[in-house]
Short mmCIF file of C-alpha atoms (C1' of nucleotides) in Angstrom, two decimals:
data_model
loop_
_atom_site.label_atom_id
_atom_site.label_comp_id
_atom_site.label_asym_id
_atom_site.label_seq_id
_atom_site.Cartn_x
_atom_site.Cartn_y
_atom_site.Cartn_z
CA UNK K 1 73.44 125.83 82.65
CA UNK K 2 71.59 125.36 79.40
CA UNK K 3 73.64 124.39 76.42
CA UNK K 4 73.00 127.72 74.82
CA UNK K 5 75.42 129.26 77.28
CA UNK K 6 78.11 127.09 75.94
CA UNK K 7 77.24 127.26 72.33
CA UNK K 8 75.51 130.00 70.38
CA UNK K 9 71.88 129.09 69.99
CA UNK K 10 71.92 129.89 66.30
CA UNK K 11 74.57 128.48 64.11
CA UNK K 12 75.82 130.17 61.04
CA UNK K 13 78.37 127.86 59.60
CA UNK K 14 76.41 124.73 58.84
CA UNK K 15 78.94 122.40 57.43
CA UNK K 16 77.77 118.96 56.34
CA UNK K 17 79.45 115.94 57.81
CA UNK K 18 81.45 113.58 55.61
CA UNK K 19 78.33 111.51 55.04
CA UNK K 20 76.35 114.58 54.08
CA UNK K 21 74.28 115.14 57.20
CA UNK K 22 74.01 118.65 58.58
CA UNK K 23 74.26 118.44 62.33
CA UNK K 24 72.27 120.38 64.89
CA UNK K 25 71.56 120.04 68.59
CA UNK K 26 68.04 118.91 67.80
CA UNK K 27 69.18 116.32 65.32
CA UNK K 28 71.61 114.91 67.84
CA UNK K 29 68.92 114.64 70.47
CA UNK K 30 66.72 112.92 67.91
CA UNK K 31 69.38 110.38 67.15
CA UNK K 32 70.07 109.79 70.83
CA UNK K 33 66.38 109.14 71.42
CA UNK K 34 66.14 106.66 68.59
CA UNK K 35 69.29 104.93 69.67
CA UNK K 36 68.03 104.41 73.19
CA UNK K 37 64.64 103.27 71.96
CA UNK K 38 66.07 100.80 69.50
CA UNK K 39 68.98 99.36 71.42
CA UNK K 40 68.16 100.00 75.04
CA UNK K 41 69.62 102.53 77.39
CA UNK K 42 72.65 100.41 78.07
CA UNK K 43 73.68 100.64 74.44
CA UNK K 44 73.86 104.41 74.44
CA UNK K 45 77.42 105.61 73.93
CA UNK K 46 78.85 108.69 72.33
CA UNK K 47 80.63 106.61 69.78
CA UNK K 48 77.51 104.78 68.67
CA UNK K 49 75.71 108.07 68.59
CA UNK K 50 78.35 109.36 66.22
CA UNK K 51 77.98 106.31 64.03
CA UNK K 52 74.20 106.68 63.98
CA UNK K 53 74.60 110.29 62.97
CA UNK K 54 77.10 109.49 60.28
CA UNK K 55 79.60 111.77 61.93
CA UNK K 56 82.66 111.57 64.08
CA UNK K 57 81.69 110.99 67.70
CA UNK K 58 83.63 113.99 68.85
CA UNK K 59 81.43 116.27 66.79
CA UNK K 60 78.85 115.91 69.53
CA UNK K 61 81.07 117.97 71.79
CA UNK K 62 80.60 120.97 69.56
CA UNK K 63 76.99 121.00 70.68
CA UNK K 64 77.10 119.64 74.21
CA UNK K 65 79.71 120.06 76.88
CA UNK K 66 79.60 116.36 77.71
CA UNK K 67 77.24 113.39 77.75
CA UNK K 68 75.50 114.57 80.87
CA UNK K 69 74.67 117.80 79.14
CA UNK K 70 73.21 115.88 76.25
CA UNK K 71 71.09 113.73 78.52
CA UNK K 72 69.87 116.90 80.17
CA UNK K 73 68.59 118.16 76.85
CA UNK K 74 66.96 114.80 76.28
CA UNK K 75 65.27 115.11 79.65
CA UNK K 76 63.46 118.28 78.75
CA UNK K 77 62.29 116.81 75.50
CA UNK K 78 60.90 113.86 77.43
CA UNK K 79 59.01 116.11 79.78
CA UNK K 80 57.51 117.85 76.81
CA UNK K 81 56.50 114.60 75.14
CA UNK K 82 54.95 113.28 78.30
CA UNK K 83 52.82 116.37 78.72
CA UNK K 84 51.58 116.46 75.16
CA UNK K 85 47.83 116.37 74.96
CA UNK K 86 47.29 116.65 78.66
CA UNK K 87 44.15 118.53 79.60
CA UNK K 88 42.69 118.91 83.09
CA UNK K 89 39.51 116.90 83.53
CA UNK K 90 38.18 118.93 86.44
CA UNK K 91 38.99 116.31 89.07
CA UNK K 92 42.26 117.69 90.40
CA UNK K 93 43.20 114.50 92.22
CA UNK K 94 42.70 112.34 89.16
CA UNK K 95 44.63 114.85 87.10
CA UNK K 96 47.54 114.76 89.52
CA UNK K 97 47.62 111.01 89.32
CA UNK K 98 47.63 111.22 85.56
CA UNK K 99 50.45 113.75 85.72
CA UNK K 100 52.47 111.37 87.85
CA UNK K 101 51.82 108.45 85.53
CA UNK K 102 52.85 110.50 82.54
CA UNK K 103 56.11 111.41 84.22
CA UNK K 104 56.62 107.78 85.13
CA UNK K 105 55.96 106.43 81.67
CA UNK K 106 58.14 108.86 79.83
CA UNK K 107 60.96 108.47 82.32
CA UNK K 108 60.73 104.71 82.06
CA UNK K 109 60.89 104.89 78.31
CA UNK K 110 64.43 106.19 78.59
CA UNK K 111 65.70 104.93 81.91
CA UNK K 112 69.15 106.46 81.66
CA UNK K 113 67.64 109.86 81.68
CA UNK K 114 65.17 109.36 84.49
CA UNK K 115 67.66 110.30 87.16
CA UNK K 116 68.86 113.46 85.50
CA UNK K 117 65.44 114.88 84.92
CA UNK K 118 64.93 115.55 88.60
CA UNK K 119 68.44 115.92 89.83
CA UNK K 120 69.38 118.68 87.49
CA UNK K 121 67.32 121.74 86.94
CA UNK K 122 66.80 121.87 83.24
CA UNK K 123 65.00 125.16 83.71
CA UNK K 124 63.65 124.85 80.21
CA UNK K 125 60.17 125.59 78.97
CA UNK K 126 58.77 122.09 79.14
CA UNK K 127 59.85 121.58 82.70
CA UNK K 128 58.45 124.90 83.80
CA UNK K 129 55.16 124.26 82.09
CA UNK K 130 54.77 120.89 83.81
CA UNK K 131 55.55 122.27 87.25
CA UNK K 132 53.15 125.12 86.74
CA UNK K 133 50.37 122.73 85.78
CA UNK K 134 50.90 120.42 88.71
CA UNK K 135 51.21 123.14 91.31
CA UNK K 136 48.17 124.80 89.80
CA UNK K 137 46.07 121.70 90.36
CA UNK K 138 47.02 121.63 94.02
CA UNK K 139 46.34 125.32 94.50
CA UNK K 140 42.98 124.82 92.89
CA UNK K 141 42.33 122.04 95.38
CA UNK K 142 42.65 124.58 98.15
CA UNK K 143 46.14 123.91 99.47
CA UNK K 144 48.26 126.85 100.56
CA UNK K 145 51.36 127.73 98.55
CA UNK K 146 53.92 125.90 100.64
CA UNK K 147 51.86 122.72 100.87
CA UNK K 148 51.14 122.76 97.16
CA UNK K 149 54.86 122.86 96.39
CA UNK K 150 55.62 120.14 98.88
CA UNK K 151 52.92 117.81 97.64
CA UNK K 152 53.84 118.33 94.02
CA UNK K 153 57.43 117.56 94.85
CA UNK K 154 56.46 114.36 96.67
CA UNK K 155 54.23 113.21 93.83
CA UNK K 156 56.64 113.80 90.97
CA UNK K 157 59.67 112.44 92.76
CA UNK K 158 57.75 109.34 93.72
CA UNK K 159 56.70 108.77 90.12
CA UNK K 160 60.23 109.31 88.85
CA UNK K 161 61.75 107.28 91.63
CA UNK K 162 59.64 104.30 90.69
CA UNK K 163 60.67 104.83 87.11
CA UNK K 164 64.33 104.78 88.06
CA UNK K 165 63.74 101.59 89.97
CA UNK K 166 61.66 99.83 87.36
CA UNK K 167 64.16 100.80 84.74
CA UNK K 168 66.56 98.38 86.34
CA UNK K 169 64.24 95.49 85.54
CA UNK K 170 64.11 96.39 81.89
CA UNK K 171 67.86 96.39 81.72
CA UNK K 172 68.01 92.71 82.51
CA UNK K 173 68.01 90.31 79.61
CA UNK K 174 64.64 88.59 79.31
CA UNK K 175 66.13 85.20 80.06
CA UNK K 176 67.69 86.44 83.26
CA UNK K 177 64.49 88.15 84.25
CA UNK K 178 62.59 84.90 83.94
CA UNK K 179 65.24 83.01 85.85
CA UNK K 180 65.10 85.60 88.60
CA UNK K 181 61.37 85.34 88.91
CA UNK K 182 61.53 81.61 89.26
CA UNK K 183 64.24 81.88 91.86
CA UNK K 184 61.93 84.22 93.66
CA UNK K 185 59.10 81.77 93.68
CA UNK K 186 61.38 79.03 94.92
CA UNK K 187 63.02 81.11 97.63
CA UNK K 188 59.91 82.69 99.02
CA UNK K 189 57.26 80.13 98.21
CA UNK K 190 58.29 77.63 100.83
CA UNK K 191 59.55 79.40 103.90
CA UNK K 192 59.26 77.84 107.36
CA UNK K 193 56.15 79.14 109.06
CA UNK K 194 57.81 79.40 112.45
CA UNK K 195 60.69 81.60 111.31
CA UNK K 196 58.79 83.76 108.84
CA UNK K 197 55.19 83.68 110.02
CA UNK K 198 53.97 86.68 108.05
CA UNK K 199 55.68 85.69 104.84
CA UNK K 200 54.27 82.22 105.20
CA UNK K 201 50.78 83.59 105.67
CA UNK K 202 50.87 85.75 102.55
CA UNK K 203 52.89 83.34 100.40
CA UNK K 204 50.11 82.94 97.86
CA UNK K 205 50.01 86.66 97.23
CA UNK K 206 53.72 87.27 96.86
CA UNK K 207 53.57 87.27 93.05
CA UNK K 208 51.85 90.64 93.52
CA UNK K 209 55.29 92.04 94.21
CA UNK K 210 56.55 91.09 90.77
CA UNK K 211 55.28 94.11 88.85
CA UNK K 212 55.67 97.79 89.45
CA UNK K 213 54.15 99.52 92.44
CA UNK K 214 53.81 102.97 90.89
CA UNK K 215 50.11 102.91 90.42
CA UNK K 216 49.46 101.78 93.94
CA UNK K 217 51.88 104.28 95.37
CA UNK K 218 50.32 107.13 93.40
CA UNK K 219 46.87 105.98 94.40
CA UNK K 220 47.82 106.14 98.05
CA UNK K 221 49.48 109.53 97.70
CA UNK K 222 46.53 111.04 95.90
CA UNK K 223 44.10 109.50 98.38
CA UNK K 224 45.99 111.11 101.24
CA UNK K 225 45.96 114.47 99.50
CA UNK K 226 42.29 114.22 98.71
CA UNK K 227 41.51 113.44 102.32
CA UNK K 228 43.66 116.31 103.50
CA UNK K 229 41.96 118.73 101.15
CA UNK K 230 38.53 117.58 102.30
CA UNK K 231 39.41 118.11 105.94
CA UNK K 232 40.91 121.46 105.12
CA UNK K 233 37.69 122.50 103.42
CA UNK K 234 35.47 121.62 106.34
CA UNK Z 1 71.62 82.96 91.99
CA UNK Z 2 73.77 83.38 95.08
CA UNK Z 3 77.49 83.44 94.65
CA UNK Z 4 77.83 80.17 96.48
CA UNK Z 5 76.44 78.39 93.44
CA UNK Z 6 79.33 79.60 91.42
CA UNK Z 7 82.05 79.18 93.96
CA UNK Z 8 82.39 76.71 96.79
CA UNK Z 9 81.23 78.41 99.96
CA UNK Z 10 84.25 77.20 101.90
CA UNK Z 11 87.68 77.64 100.49
CA UNK Z 12 90.48 75.27 101.25
CA UNK Z 13 93.42 76.72 99.44
CA UNK Z 14 93.86 80.10 101.03
CA UNK Z 15 96.74 81.60 99.22
CA UNK Z 16 97.88 85.04 100.27
CA UNK Z 17 98.09 87.75 97.67
CA UNK Z 18 101.42 89.28 96.74
CA UNK Z 19 100.92 91.95 99.38
CA UNK Z 20 100.13 89.36 102.02
CA UNK Z 21 96.34 89.68 102.25
CA UNK Z 22 94.24 86.54 102.31
CA UNK Z 23 91.19 87.14 100.18
CA UNK Z 24 87.63 86.07 100.86
CA UNK Z 25 84.21 87.03 99.54
CA UNK Z 26 83.49 88.87 102.77
CA UNK Z 27 86.72 90.79 102.66
CA UNK Z 28 86.02 91.86 99.11
CA UNK Z 29 82.57 93.10 100.02
CA UNK Z 30 84.12 94.97 102.94
CA UNK Z 31 86.60 96.68 100.67
CA UNK Z 32 83.92 97.54 98.13
CA UNK Z 33 81.82 99.13 100.86
CA UNK Z 34 84.70 101.23 102.12
CA UNK Z 35 85.65 102.25 98.64
CA UNK Z 36 82.16 103.50 97.84
CA UNK Z 37 81.90 105.27 101.16
CA UNK Z 38 85.23 107.01 100.81
CA UNK Z 39 85.28 107.93 97.15
CA UNK Z 40 81.65 107.93 96.12
CA UNK Z 41 79.77 105.44 94.04
CA UNK Z 42 81.13 106.84 90.81
CA UNK Z 43 84.64 105.89 91.85
CA UNK Z 44 83.84 102.23 92.26
CA UNK Z 45 85.64 100.13 89.69
CA UNK Z 46 86.99 96.62 89.76
CA UNK Z 47 90.47 97.91 89.19
CA UNK Z 48 90.37 100.28 92.13
CA UNK Z 49 88.86 97.53 94.22
CA UNK Z 50 91.82 95.37 93.36
CA UNK Z 51 94.21 98.13 94.34
CA UNK Z 52 92.40 98.69 97.61
CA UNK Z 53 92.64 95.00 98.36
CA UNK Z 54 96.30 94.83 97.49
CA UNK Z 55 95.54 92.25 94.84
CA UNK Z 56 95.20 91.96 91.12
CA UNK Z 57 91.77 93.19 90.01
CA UNK Z 58 91.05 89.96 88.24
CA UNK Z 59 91.27 88.06 91.50
CA UNK Z 60 87.78 89.35 92.26
CA UNK Z 61 86.43 87.13 89.53
CA UNK Z 62 87.44 84.07 91.52
CA UNK Z 63 84.78 85.05 94.02
CA UNK Z 64 82.11 86.75 91.94
CA UNK Z 65 80.96 86.05 88.42
CA UNK Z 66 81.02 89.75 87.54
CA UNK Z 67 80.54 93.16 89.09
CA UNK Z 68 76.78 92.82 89.16
CA UNK Z 69 77.15 89.70 91.23
CA UNK Z 70 79.35 91.57 93.64
CA UNK Z 71 76.90 94.42 93.95
CA UNK Z 72 74.18 91.87 94.63
CA UNK Z 73 76.13 90.56 97.60
CA UNK Z 74 76.60 94.13 98.76
CA UNK Z 75 72.86 94.68 98.52
CA UNK Z 76 72.00 92.01 101.05
CA UNK Z 77 74.60 93.29 103.45
CA UNK Z 78 73.00 96.71 103.18
CA UNK Z 79 69.56 95.38 103.95
CA UNK Z 80 70.97 93.69 107.01
CA UNK Z 81 72.72 96.84 108.20
CA UNK Z 82 69.64 98.92 107.71
CA UNK Z 83 67.51 96.62 109.79
CA UNK Z 84 69.96 96.31 112.66
CA UNK Z 85 68.43 97.33 115.93
CA UNK Z 86 64.95 97.76 114.59
CA UNK Z 87 62.23 96.94 117.07
CA UNK Z 88 58.49 97.50 116.63
CA UNK Z 89 57.18 100.30 118.80
CA UNK Z 90 53.57 99.18 118.80
CA UNK Z 91 52.39 101.87 116.39
CA UNK Z 92 52.37 99.91 113.15
CA UNK Z 93 52.09 102.98 110.95
CA UNK Z 94 55.04 104.71 112.58
CA UNK Z 95 57.01 101.48 112.35
CA UNK Z 96 56.30 101.16 108.65
CA UNK Z 97 57.48 104.69 108.10
CA UNK Z 98 60.64 103.91 110.02
CA UNK Z 99 61.12 100.78 107.92
CA UNK Z 100 60.86 102.85 104.77
CA UNK Z 101 63.29 105.46 106.03
CA UNK Z 102 65.79 102.78 106.99
CA UNK Z 103 65.60 101.31 103.52
CA UNK Z 104 66.01 104.78 102.07
CA UNK Z 105 69.00 105.71 104.16
CA UNK Z 106 70.93 102.55 103.59
CA UNK Z 107 70.21 102.57 99.89
CA UNK Z 108 71.29 106.16 99.65
CA UNK Z 109 74.51 105.38 101.43
CA UNK Z 110 75.55 103.30 98.47
CA UNK Z 111 73.62 104.64 95.51
CA UNK Z 112 75.04 102.27 92.92
CA UNK Z 113 73.48 99.40 94.75
CA UNK Z 114 70.08 100.91 95.35
CA UNK Z 115 68.69 99.73 92.06
CA UNK Z 116 69.89 96.17 92.36
CA UNK Z 117 68.46 95.62 95.78
CA UNK Z 118 64.92 95.66 94.45
CA UNK Z 119 65.43 94.53 90.90
CA UNK Z 120 67.17 91.32 91.71
CA UNK Z 121 65.93 88.84 94.21
CA UNK Z 122 68.76 88.32 96.58
CA UNK Z 123 66.67 85.73 98.36
CA UNK Z 124 69.05 85.92 101.25
CA UNK Z 125 68.26 85.94 104.95
CA UNK Z 126 68.39 89.68 105.46
CA UNK Z 127 65.98 90.39 102.66
CA UNK Z 128 63.52 87.78 103.82
CA UNK Z 129 63.63 89.00 107.38
CA UNK Z 130 62.87 92.58 106.29
CA UNK Z 131 59.93 91.57 104.12
CA UNK Z 132 58.52 89.42 106.86
CA UNK Z 133 58.69 92.27 109.34
CA UNK Z 134 57.04 94.79 107.05
CA UNK Z 135 54.26 92.51 105.92
CA UNK Z 136 53.73 91.49 109.51
CA UNK Z 137 53.09 95.08 110.55
CA UNK Z 138 50.43 95.45 107.88
CA UNK Z 139 48.73 92.19 108.79
CA UNK Z 140 48.71 93.30 112.38
CA UNK Z 141 47.02 96.50 111.25
CA UNK Z 142 44.15 94.42 109.98
CA UNK Z 143 44.79 94.34 106.24
CA UNK Z 144 44.07 91.17 104.36
CA UNK Z 145 46.95 89.19 102.87
CA UNK Z 146 46.81 90.60 99.35
CA UNK Z 147 46.50 94.19 100.49
CA UNK Z 148 49.32 93.77 102.98
CA UNK Z 149 51.64 92.59 100.22
CA UNK Z 150 50.58 95.37 97.89
CA UNK Z 151 51.03 98.09 100.47
CA UNK Z 152 54.38 96.81 101.57
CA UNK Z 153 55.52 96.74 97.99
CA UNK Z 154 54.38 100.31 97.42
CA UNK Z 155 56.06 101.56 100.55
CA UNK Z 156 59.43 99.93 100.04
CA UNK Z 157 59.66 100.71 96.36
CA UNK Z 158 58.79 104.32 97.03
CA UNK Z 159 61.51 104.57 99.64
CA UNK Z 160 64.07 102.94 97.37
CA UNK Z 161 62.92 104.91 94.37
CA UNK Z 162 63.54 108.15 96.17
CA UNK Z 163 66.93 106.84 97.19
CA UNK Z 164 67.81 106.07 93.59
CA UNK Z 165 66.74 109.56 92.63
CA UNK Z 166 68.46 111.40 95.45
CA UNK Z 167 71.59 109.43 94.81
CA UNK Z 168 72.00 111.42 91.63
CA UNK Z 169 72.37 114.62 93.60
CA UNK Z 170 75.19 113.21 95.66
CA UNK Z 171 77.02 112.27 92.54
CA UNK Z 172 77.37 115.87 91.49
CA UNK Z 173 80.46 117.68 92.58
CA UNK Z 174 79.61 120.15 95.35
CA UNK Z 175 80.53 123.13 93.20
CA UNK Z 176 78.20 122.02 90.45
CA UNK Z 177 75.45 121.34 92.94
CA UNK Z 178 75.67 124.88 94.23
CA UNK Z 179 75.74 126.31 90.73
CA UNK Z 180 72.69 124.26 89.88
CA UNK Z 181 70.77 125.51 92.85
CA UNK Z 182 71.49 129.07 91.95
CA UNK Z 183 70.47 128.51 88.37
CA UNK Z 184 67.28 127.14 89.79
CA UNK Z 185 66.58 130.27 91.77
CA UNK Z 186 67.31 132.43 88.78
CA UNK Z 187 65.25 130.42 86.32
CA UNK Z 188 62.20 129.94 88.47
CA UNK Z 189 62.33 132.93 90.74
CA UNK Z 190 61.26 135.47 88.18
CA UNK Z 191 58.78 133.93 85.80
CA UNK Z 192 56.12 136.01 84.08
CA UNK Z 193 52.91 135.85 86.05
CA UNK Z 194 50.72 135.69 82.99
CA UNK Z 195 52.44 132.69 81.45
CA UNK Z 196 53.10 130.75 84.63
CA UNK Z 197 50.47 131.94 87.09
CA UNK Z 198 50.79 129.09 89.58
CA UNK Z 199 54.56 129.10 89.56
CA UNK Z 200 54.53 132.82 90.08
CA UNK Z 201 52.19 132.51 93.03
CA UNK Z 202 54.30 129.94 94.84
CA UNK Z 203 57.67 131.37 93.83
CA UNK Z 204 58.71 132.09 97.40
CA UNK Z 205 58.21 128.48 98.38
CA UNK Z 206 60.07 126.87 95.51
CA UNK Z 207 63.23 126.32 97.55
CA UNK Z 208 61.18 123.63 99.28
CA UNK Z 209 61.78 121.50 96.22
CA UNK Z 210 65.52 121.56 96.72
CA UNK Z 211 65.79 118.74 99.24
CA UNK Z 212 64.49 115.21 99.16
CA UNK Z 213 60.80 114.43 99.22
CA UNK Z 214 61.07 110.99 100.81
CA UNK Z 215 59.79 111.95 104.20
CA UNK Z 216 56.81 113.73 102.80
CA UNK Z 217 56.03 110.91 100.41
CA UNK Z 218 56.25 108.32 103.16
CA UNK Z 219 54.14 110.46 105.42
CA UNK Z 220 51.42 110.62 102.80
CA UNK Z 221 51.58 106.90 102.08
CA UNK Z 222 51.36 105.97 105.72
CA UNK Z 223 48.56 108.45 106.30
CA UNK Z 224 46.55 106.87 103.51
CA UNK Z 225 47.15 103.40 104.92
CA UNK Z 226 46.22 104.49 108.41
CA UNK Z 227 42.98 105.97 107.14
CA UNK Z 228 42.21 102.86 105.15
CA UNK Z 229 42.80 100.64 108.16
CA UNK Z 230 40.55 102.81 110.32
CA UNK Z 231 37.71 102.63 107.80
CA UNK Z 232 38.20 98.91 107.48
CA UNK Z 233 37.93 98.49 111.20
CA UNK Z 234 34.66 100.34 111.53
"C1'" DA R 1 88.12 138.00 46.41
"C1'" DG R 2 89.96 137.44 50.85
"C1'" DG R 3 90.09 136.57 55.90
"C1'" DT R 4 88.13 134.61 59.93
"C1'" DT R 5 86.67 131.08 62.17
"C1'" DA R 6 83.17 127.52 63.17
"C1'" DC R 7 83.13 122.97 63.08
"C1'" DG R 8 83.94 118.16 61.34
"C1'" DT R 9 87.76 114.95 61.58
"C1'" DC R 10 91.55 112.46 63.29
"C1'" DA R 11 94.61 110.48 66.60
"C1'" DA R 12 95.58 109.87 71.08
"C1'" DC R 13 95.03 109.35 76.20
"C1'" DA R 14 93.57 107.23 80.19
"C1'" DC R 15 90.45 104.67 81.77
"C1'" DC R 16 86.94 100.63 82.04
"C1'" DG R 17 85.18 95.18 82.61
"C1'" DT R 18 86.44 90.81 81.46
"C1'" DT R 19 89.08 86.66 79.88
"C1'" DG R 20 92.64 83.03 79.01
"C1'" DA R 21 97.12 81.40 79.82
"C1'" DC R 22 100.28 80.63 83.24
"C1'" DA R 23 102.88 79.68 87.48
"C1'" DC R 24 102.95 78.19 91.91
"C1'" DA R 25 101.87 76.85 96.49
"C1'" DA R 26 98.52 74.52 99.44
"C1'" DG R 27 96.55 70.25 100.67
"C1'" DG R 28 95.49 65.44 100.27
"C1'" DA R 29 97.16 60.94 99.22
"C1'" DT R 30 100.65 57.67 99.40
"C1'" DA E 1 108.58 62.90 103.14
"C1'" DT E 2 107.22 63.12 98.47
"C1'" DC E 3 104.21 63.58 94.60
"C1'" DC E 4 100.07 65.22 92.25
"C1'" DT E 5 96.15 67.75 91.78
"C1'" DT E 6 94.07 71.82 91.72
"C1'" DG E 7 92.63 76.20 93.58
"C1'" DT E 8 93.85 80.72 92.99
"C1'" DG E 9 96.71 84.95 92.40
"C1'" DT E 10 99.04 87.25 88.53
"C1'" DC E 11 99.88 88.93 84.05
"C1'" DA E 12 98.96 90.54 79.49
"C1'" DA E 13 95.69 91.47 76.31
"C1'" DC E 14 91.18 92.66 73.94
"C1'" DG E 15 87.70 95.59 72.84
"C1'" DG E 16 85.23 98.91 74.67
"C1'" DT E 17 84.39 103.74 76.97
"C1'" DG E 18 84.38 109.38 77.43
"C1'" DT E 19 87.01 113.21 76.35
"C1'" DT E 20 90.57 116.40 74.40
"C1'" DG E 21 93.79 119.01 71.36
"C1'" DA E 22 95.60 119.81 66.92
"C1'" DC E 23 94.42 120.46 62.29
"C1'" DG E 24 92.47 121.70 57.94
"C1'" DT E 25 88.77 123.14 55.30
"C1'" DA E 26 84.63 125.07 53.89
"C1'" DA E 27 81.20 128.52 54.97
"C1'" DC E 28 80.09 133.06 55.91
"C1'" DC E 29 80.99 138.23 56.24
"C1'" DT E 30 83.07 142.19 54.47
#
DNA sequence: AGGTTACGTCAACACCGTTGACACAAGGAT
DNA sequence: ATCCTTGTGTCAACGGTGTTGACGTAACCT
């Protein structure tokens, strides 16, 4: 399932492209990353990737079976980046939260990829390292094997799920985003108290729903785990 | 922001299409729903929608500004469907969990739409009703206004985030899904104990990560809220 | 020096969303 | 009953997309 199955990991014939660049899987992933960073995920296309590389778009298919395969490679790089410099602090719960936030941030940075990184098993080093770290924290907290796996799964998927969601916001043009927020205020700010009693009561606090809920969701998850571990230890 | 701004809500000139169908915004949303259900979200295109309707694809643009607009209309219908028949049981925490699962299921049914339903403010009746219900449960539990809004936000976004994530799995062809799962077993099942100690220890339980983590995530969230409410009440 | 072949290039295919021009029938007005 | 306006379905077209197969050439191995 890795691209090395499809293509020999080491290349012998390195032939420069017409513009002089010598291609490689790594270089292509680099370019894809930059492209997404600079132009937004929406702007990522094989053809633009080719242009950015100074090569024919179809050259990409010598290195990756298709675009999904390429995004898969990108995913593992992301995981690696997000884990760089991470060191356990000793508070396993805080570390888990940090792990989740790291996953969230890196996934959000390249929204297109967020979905793939959990759906597909990259099975590559970075992914394995991250899973090992997270599960290790939960084992250290005293959970049994099955529960550790389950809780890790819940935490990471929640972080990545929020990333997938929040990515949608970033895709909107700023102008539209602003217009949407105003529409929100108008729609929800003045609802009849008799039909929507709860909404009416909390109307002043509705702007709280504007941002992302990751942090709060992770806080709640970690709190529940902490409590569970404490009870387990009694 | 609703489509009625763009197009008069009531149409006078109802002209049948060449195949005899009389179009309407509702009918188009119907067809889009069926199309996604039958062929998968990936298969949804304006052109196929036109074919399914027995009309020229471009006729859709008389009713919706663009595809995003159409998906927005679909989103509110989904929210409505998901809330149909919901009645509070008296246990606010269980009800909240149920609310989250309903959001998850309906979003997952039409993955393409999942993202839009939270990103954009539909501001339509169904959405408002759902928010009012959820916030109401939290107020009833004794949370203050701001906390109720925050917790509702976390819960719903988590449910929808997982839906967005899990939607990716459904998009894979069954054969590929199976191949992926096997690759998973192979990659993770036999890792060196010295390099990946935690992974090695839990290796028998890794298949737990195959399915969705929604239920476990929601369980944890609700447990944390329940605990918080209990402490608040003391 | 020669043969193999990996790999960059090119052209083409079948799609996609969206738009502008156009024709025509539905409905209101007379 | 007739005319006019106009809403709306149709058509053709544009510029984009991912992907593929044929092709030639340059890079490596012997």
